[in-house]
Tab-separated table of C-alpha atoms in Angstrom:
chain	number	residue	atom	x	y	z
A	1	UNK	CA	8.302	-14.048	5.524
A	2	UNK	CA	5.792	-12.616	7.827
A	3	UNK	CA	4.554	-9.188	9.203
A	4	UNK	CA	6.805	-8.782	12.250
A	5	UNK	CA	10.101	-9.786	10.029
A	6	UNK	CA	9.127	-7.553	7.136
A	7	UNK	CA	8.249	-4.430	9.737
A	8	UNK	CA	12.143	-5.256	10.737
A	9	UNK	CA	13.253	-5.210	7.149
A	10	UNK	CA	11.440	-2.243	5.794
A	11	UNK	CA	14.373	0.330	6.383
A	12	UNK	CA	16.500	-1.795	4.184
A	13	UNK	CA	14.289	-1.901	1.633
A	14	UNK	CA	13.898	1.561	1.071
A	15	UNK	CA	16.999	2.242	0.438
A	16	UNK	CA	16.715	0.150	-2.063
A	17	UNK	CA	14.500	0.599	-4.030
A	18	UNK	CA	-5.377	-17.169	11.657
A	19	UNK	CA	-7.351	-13.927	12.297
A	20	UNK	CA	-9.358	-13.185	15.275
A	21	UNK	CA	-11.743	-12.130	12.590
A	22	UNK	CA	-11.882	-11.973	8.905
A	23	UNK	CA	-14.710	-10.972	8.087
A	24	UNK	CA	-14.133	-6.633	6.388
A	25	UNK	CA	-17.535	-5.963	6.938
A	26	UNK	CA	-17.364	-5.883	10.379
A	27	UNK	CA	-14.385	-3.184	10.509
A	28	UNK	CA	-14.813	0.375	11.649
A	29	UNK	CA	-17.240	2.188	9.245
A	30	UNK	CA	-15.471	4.015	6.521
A	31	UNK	CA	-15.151	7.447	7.441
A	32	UNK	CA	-16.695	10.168	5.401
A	33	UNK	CA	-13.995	12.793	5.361
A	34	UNK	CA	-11.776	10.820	3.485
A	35	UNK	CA	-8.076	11.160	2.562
A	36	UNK	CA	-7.718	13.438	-1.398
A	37	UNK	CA	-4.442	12.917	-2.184
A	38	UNK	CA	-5.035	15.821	-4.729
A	39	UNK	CA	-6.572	18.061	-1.780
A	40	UNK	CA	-4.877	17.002	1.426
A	41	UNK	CA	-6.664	18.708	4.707
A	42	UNK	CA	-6.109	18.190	8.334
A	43	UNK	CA	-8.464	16.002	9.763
A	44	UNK	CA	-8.855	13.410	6.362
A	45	UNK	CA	-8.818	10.437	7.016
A	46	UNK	CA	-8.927	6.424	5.179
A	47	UNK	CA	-9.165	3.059	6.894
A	48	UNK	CA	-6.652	0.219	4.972
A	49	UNK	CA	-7.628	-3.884	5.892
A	50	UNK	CA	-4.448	-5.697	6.081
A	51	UNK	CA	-4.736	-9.109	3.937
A	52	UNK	CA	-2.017	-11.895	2.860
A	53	UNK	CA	-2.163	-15.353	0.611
A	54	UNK	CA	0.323	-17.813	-0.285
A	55	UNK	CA	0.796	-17.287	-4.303
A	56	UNK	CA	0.502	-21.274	-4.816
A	57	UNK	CA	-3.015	-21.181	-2.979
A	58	UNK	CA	-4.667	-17.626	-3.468
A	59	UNK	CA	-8.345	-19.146	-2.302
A	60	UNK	CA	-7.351	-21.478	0.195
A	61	UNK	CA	-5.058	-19.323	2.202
A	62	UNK	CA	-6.037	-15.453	1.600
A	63	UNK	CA	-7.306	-13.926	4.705
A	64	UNK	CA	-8.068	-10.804	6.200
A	65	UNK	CA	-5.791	-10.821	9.471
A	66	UNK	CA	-7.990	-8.783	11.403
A	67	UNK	CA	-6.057	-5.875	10.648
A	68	UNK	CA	-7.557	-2.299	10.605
A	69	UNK	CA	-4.767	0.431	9.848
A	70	UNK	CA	-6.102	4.069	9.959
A	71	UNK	CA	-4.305	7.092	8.935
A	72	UNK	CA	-5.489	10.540	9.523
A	73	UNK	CA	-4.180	13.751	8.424
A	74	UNK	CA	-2.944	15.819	10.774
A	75	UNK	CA	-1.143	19.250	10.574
A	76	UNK	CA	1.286	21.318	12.775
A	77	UNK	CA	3.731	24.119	12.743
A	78	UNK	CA	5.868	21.826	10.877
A	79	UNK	CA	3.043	21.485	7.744
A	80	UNK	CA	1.266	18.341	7.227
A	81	UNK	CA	1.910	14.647	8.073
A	82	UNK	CA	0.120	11.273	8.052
A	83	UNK	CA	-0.273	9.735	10.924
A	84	UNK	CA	-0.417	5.642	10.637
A	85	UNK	CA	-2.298	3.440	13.296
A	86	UNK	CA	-3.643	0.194	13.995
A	87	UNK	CA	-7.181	-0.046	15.417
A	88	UNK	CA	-7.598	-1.142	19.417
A	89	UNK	CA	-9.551	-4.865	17.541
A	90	UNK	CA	-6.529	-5.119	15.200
A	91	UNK	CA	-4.741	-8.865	15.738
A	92	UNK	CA	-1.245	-7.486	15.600
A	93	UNK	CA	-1.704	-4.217	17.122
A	94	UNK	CA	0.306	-4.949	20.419
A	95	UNK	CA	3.436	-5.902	17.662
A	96	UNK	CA	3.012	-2.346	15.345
A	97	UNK	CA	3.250	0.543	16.733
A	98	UNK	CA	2.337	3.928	15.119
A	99	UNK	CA	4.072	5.742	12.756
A	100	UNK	CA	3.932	9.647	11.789
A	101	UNK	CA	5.941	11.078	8.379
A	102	UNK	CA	5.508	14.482	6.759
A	103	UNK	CA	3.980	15.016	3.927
A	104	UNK	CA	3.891	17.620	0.856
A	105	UNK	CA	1.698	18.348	-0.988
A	106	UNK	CA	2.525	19.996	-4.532
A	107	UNK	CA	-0.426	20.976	-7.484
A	108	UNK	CA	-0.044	17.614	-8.622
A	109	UNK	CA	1.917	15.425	-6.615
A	110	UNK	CA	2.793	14.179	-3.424
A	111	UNK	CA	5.853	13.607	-1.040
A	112	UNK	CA	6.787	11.750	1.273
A	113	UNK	CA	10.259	12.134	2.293
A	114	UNK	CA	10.364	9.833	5.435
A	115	UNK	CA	9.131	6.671	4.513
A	116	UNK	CA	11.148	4.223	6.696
A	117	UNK	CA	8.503	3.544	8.955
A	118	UNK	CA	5.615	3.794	7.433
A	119	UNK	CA	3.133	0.444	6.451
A	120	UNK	CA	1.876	1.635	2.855
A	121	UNK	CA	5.136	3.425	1.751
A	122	UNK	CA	8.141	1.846	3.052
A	123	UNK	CA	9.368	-0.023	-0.007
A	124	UNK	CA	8.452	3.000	-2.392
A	125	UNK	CA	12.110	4.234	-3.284
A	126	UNK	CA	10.990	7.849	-4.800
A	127	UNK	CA	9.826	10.049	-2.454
A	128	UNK	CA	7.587	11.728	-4.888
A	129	UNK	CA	3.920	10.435	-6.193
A	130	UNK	CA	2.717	12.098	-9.190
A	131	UNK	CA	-0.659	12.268	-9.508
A	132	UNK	CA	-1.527	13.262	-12.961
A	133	UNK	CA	1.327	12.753	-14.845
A	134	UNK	CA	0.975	10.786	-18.034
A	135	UNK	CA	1.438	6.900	-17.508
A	136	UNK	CA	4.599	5.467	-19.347
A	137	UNK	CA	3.057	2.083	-19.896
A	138	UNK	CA	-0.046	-0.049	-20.058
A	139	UNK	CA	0.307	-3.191	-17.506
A	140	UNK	CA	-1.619	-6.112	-17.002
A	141	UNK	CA	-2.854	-8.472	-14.031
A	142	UNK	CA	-1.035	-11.770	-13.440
A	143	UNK	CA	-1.472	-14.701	-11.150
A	144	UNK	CA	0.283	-12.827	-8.532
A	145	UNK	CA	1.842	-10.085	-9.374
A	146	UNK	CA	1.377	-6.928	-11.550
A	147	UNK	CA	2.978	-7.917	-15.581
A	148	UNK	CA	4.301	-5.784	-18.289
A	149	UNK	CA	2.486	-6.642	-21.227
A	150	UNK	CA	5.479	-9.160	-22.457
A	151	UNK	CA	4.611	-10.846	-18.954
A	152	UNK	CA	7.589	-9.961	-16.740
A	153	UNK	CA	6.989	-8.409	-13.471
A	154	UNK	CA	6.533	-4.744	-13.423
A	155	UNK	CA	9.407	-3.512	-11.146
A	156	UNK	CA	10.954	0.516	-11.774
A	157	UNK	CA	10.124	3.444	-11.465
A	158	UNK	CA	7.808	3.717	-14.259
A	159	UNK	CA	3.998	4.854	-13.807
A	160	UNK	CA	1.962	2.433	-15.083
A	161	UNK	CA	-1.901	2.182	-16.166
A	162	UNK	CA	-3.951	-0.937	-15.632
A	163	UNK	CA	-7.728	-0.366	-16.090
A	164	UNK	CA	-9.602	-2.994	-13.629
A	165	UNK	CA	-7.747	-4.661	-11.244
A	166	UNK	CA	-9.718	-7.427	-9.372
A	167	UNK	CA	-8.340	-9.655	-6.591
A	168	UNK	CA	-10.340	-11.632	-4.038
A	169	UNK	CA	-13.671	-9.351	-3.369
A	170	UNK	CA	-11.028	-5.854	-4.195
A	171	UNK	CA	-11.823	-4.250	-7.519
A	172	UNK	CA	-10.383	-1.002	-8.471
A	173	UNK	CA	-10.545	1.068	-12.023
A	174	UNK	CA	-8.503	3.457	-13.587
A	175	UNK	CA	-5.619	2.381	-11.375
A	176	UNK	CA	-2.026	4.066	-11.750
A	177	UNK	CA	0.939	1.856	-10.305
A	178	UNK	CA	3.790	2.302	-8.702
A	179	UNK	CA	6.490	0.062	-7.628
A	180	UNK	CA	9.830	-0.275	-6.675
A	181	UNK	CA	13.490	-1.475	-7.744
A	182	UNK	CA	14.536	-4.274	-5.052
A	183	UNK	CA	18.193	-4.348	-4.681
A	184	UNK	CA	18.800	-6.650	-1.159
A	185	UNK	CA	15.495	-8.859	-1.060
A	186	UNK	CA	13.261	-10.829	-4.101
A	187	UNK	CA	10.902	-8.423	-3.419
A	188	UNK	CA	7.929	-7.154	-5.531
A	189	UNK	CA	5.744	-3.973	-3.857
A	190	UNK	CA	3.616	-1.665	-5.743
A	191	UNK	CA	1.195	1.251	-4.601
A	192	UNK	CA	-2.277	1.375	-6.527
A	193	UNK	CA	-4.168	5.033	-6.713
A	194	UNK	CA	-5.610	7.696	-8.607
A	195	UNK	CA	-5.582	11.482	-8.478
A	196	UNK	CA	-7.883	10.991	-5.048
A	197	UNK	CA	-7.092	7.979	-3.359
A	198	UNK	CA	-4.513	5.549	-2.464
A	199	UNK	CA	-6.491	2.424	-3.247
A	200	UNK	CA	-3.775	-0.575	-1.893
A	201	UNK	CA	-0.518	-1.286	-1.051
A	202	UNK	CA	0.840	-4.304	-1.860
A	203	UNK	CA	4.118	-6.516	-1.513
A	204	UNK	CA	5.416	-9.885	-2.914
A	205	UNK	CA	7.969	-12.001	-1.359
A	206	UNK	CA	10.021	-14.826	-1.834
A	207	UNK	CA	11.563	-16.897	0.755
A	208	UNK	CA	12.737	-19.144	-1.084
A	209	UNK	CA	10.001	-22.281	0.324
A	210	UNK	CA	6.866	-19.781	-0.290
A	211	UNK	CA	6.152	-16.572	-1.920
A	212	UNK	CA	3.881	-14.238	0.361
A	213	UNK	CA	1.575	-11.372	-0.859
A	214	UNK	CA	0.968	-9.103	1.995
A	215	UNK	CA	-0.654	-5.905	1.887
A	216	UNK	CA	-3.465	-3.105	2.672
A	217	UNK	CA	-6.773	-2.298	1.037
A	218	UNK	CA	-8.488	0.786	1.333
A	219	UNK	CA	-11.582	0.028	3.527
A	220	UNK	CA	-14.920	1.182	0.844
């Protein structure tokens, strides 16, 4: 399935539950006042690279699609929101257009009540991302997808723990994971972060002839 039909199918999905350039290094420098989940400011801001493989050929067909997505902080009379766009070099950024959601901020959560729209939380189906609560469960790393440790896939609404997670050149520590509960599509989706930062945001789908990992990586 690819980005354009998956933008289309993203409202569903929360209700239920070759690039010009692919080289990261040459995306917009990270930007110092980054996004603290745990401290959420007007004016923070991360950069995400978008990325995809085919799960039968992770080396041979991951790329970066030339994707930048930023999203900045911004605040109004109506509180705080993030505010989700593609940069003018991104491949695909005359198919996306922006997207803008409020956002809470609690002592030690998150929430985001109006995901429909937006490219790292669509799929997630609780509004709510706790930030310090205790993990219910240890997780592992599979081929391509996140495992509970009797090797299923990890899909609820569990928080769950997985110390390293490494992927292509992306390596990330002390990572608590989200995911979702698909109810209309064989879809897999998880969010990877700590108290500070949302790290990735990742889905896995099934067609049926191929199954696709798409996602975004927080730009380092």
């Amino acid at each position: 399935m690819n980005s354009k039909i998956l933008s289309l199918v993203a409202p569903l999905l929360l209700f239920a539950c070759k690039s010009d350039n692919d080289d990261p290094s040459s995306s917009p420098a990270d930007p110092k006042n980054t996004i603290q989940l745990n401290n959420l400011k007007e004016g923070q801001q991360n950069q995400y690279l978008r990325f995809s493989a085919n799960c039968s050929d992770h080396n041979g067909t991951f790329e970066y699609t030339g994707d930048t997505l930023v999203v900045t902080v911004l605040e109004d009379g109506e509180g705080l929101k993030f505010f989700e766009e593609f940069t003018k070099n991104s491949t695909h950024m005359n198919e996306e257009i922006p997207s803008i959601h409020k956002v809470f901020a609690g002592e030690d959560y998150i929430l985001v009540p109006e995901r429909q729209l937006s490219y790292l939380f669509f799929f997630y189906g609780n509004d709510t991302i706790h930030l310090t609560k205790p993990e219910d469960i240890n997780l592992n790393q599979g081929s391509c997808f996140i495992e509970y440790p009797n090797g299923e896939p990890f899909i609820g609404e569990e928080i769950g723990f997985l110390s390293f997670y490494e992927y292509q050149d992306m390596r990330y520590t002390n990572n608590r994971i989200v995911s979702c509960v698909p109810m209309i599509l064989d879809l897999d989706a998880y969010l990877v972060y700590d108290e500070t930062q949302l790290k990735m945001s990742q889905t896995r789908i099934d067609d049926f002839t191929s199954v696709i990992i798409e996602g975004y990586t927080l730009l380092k």
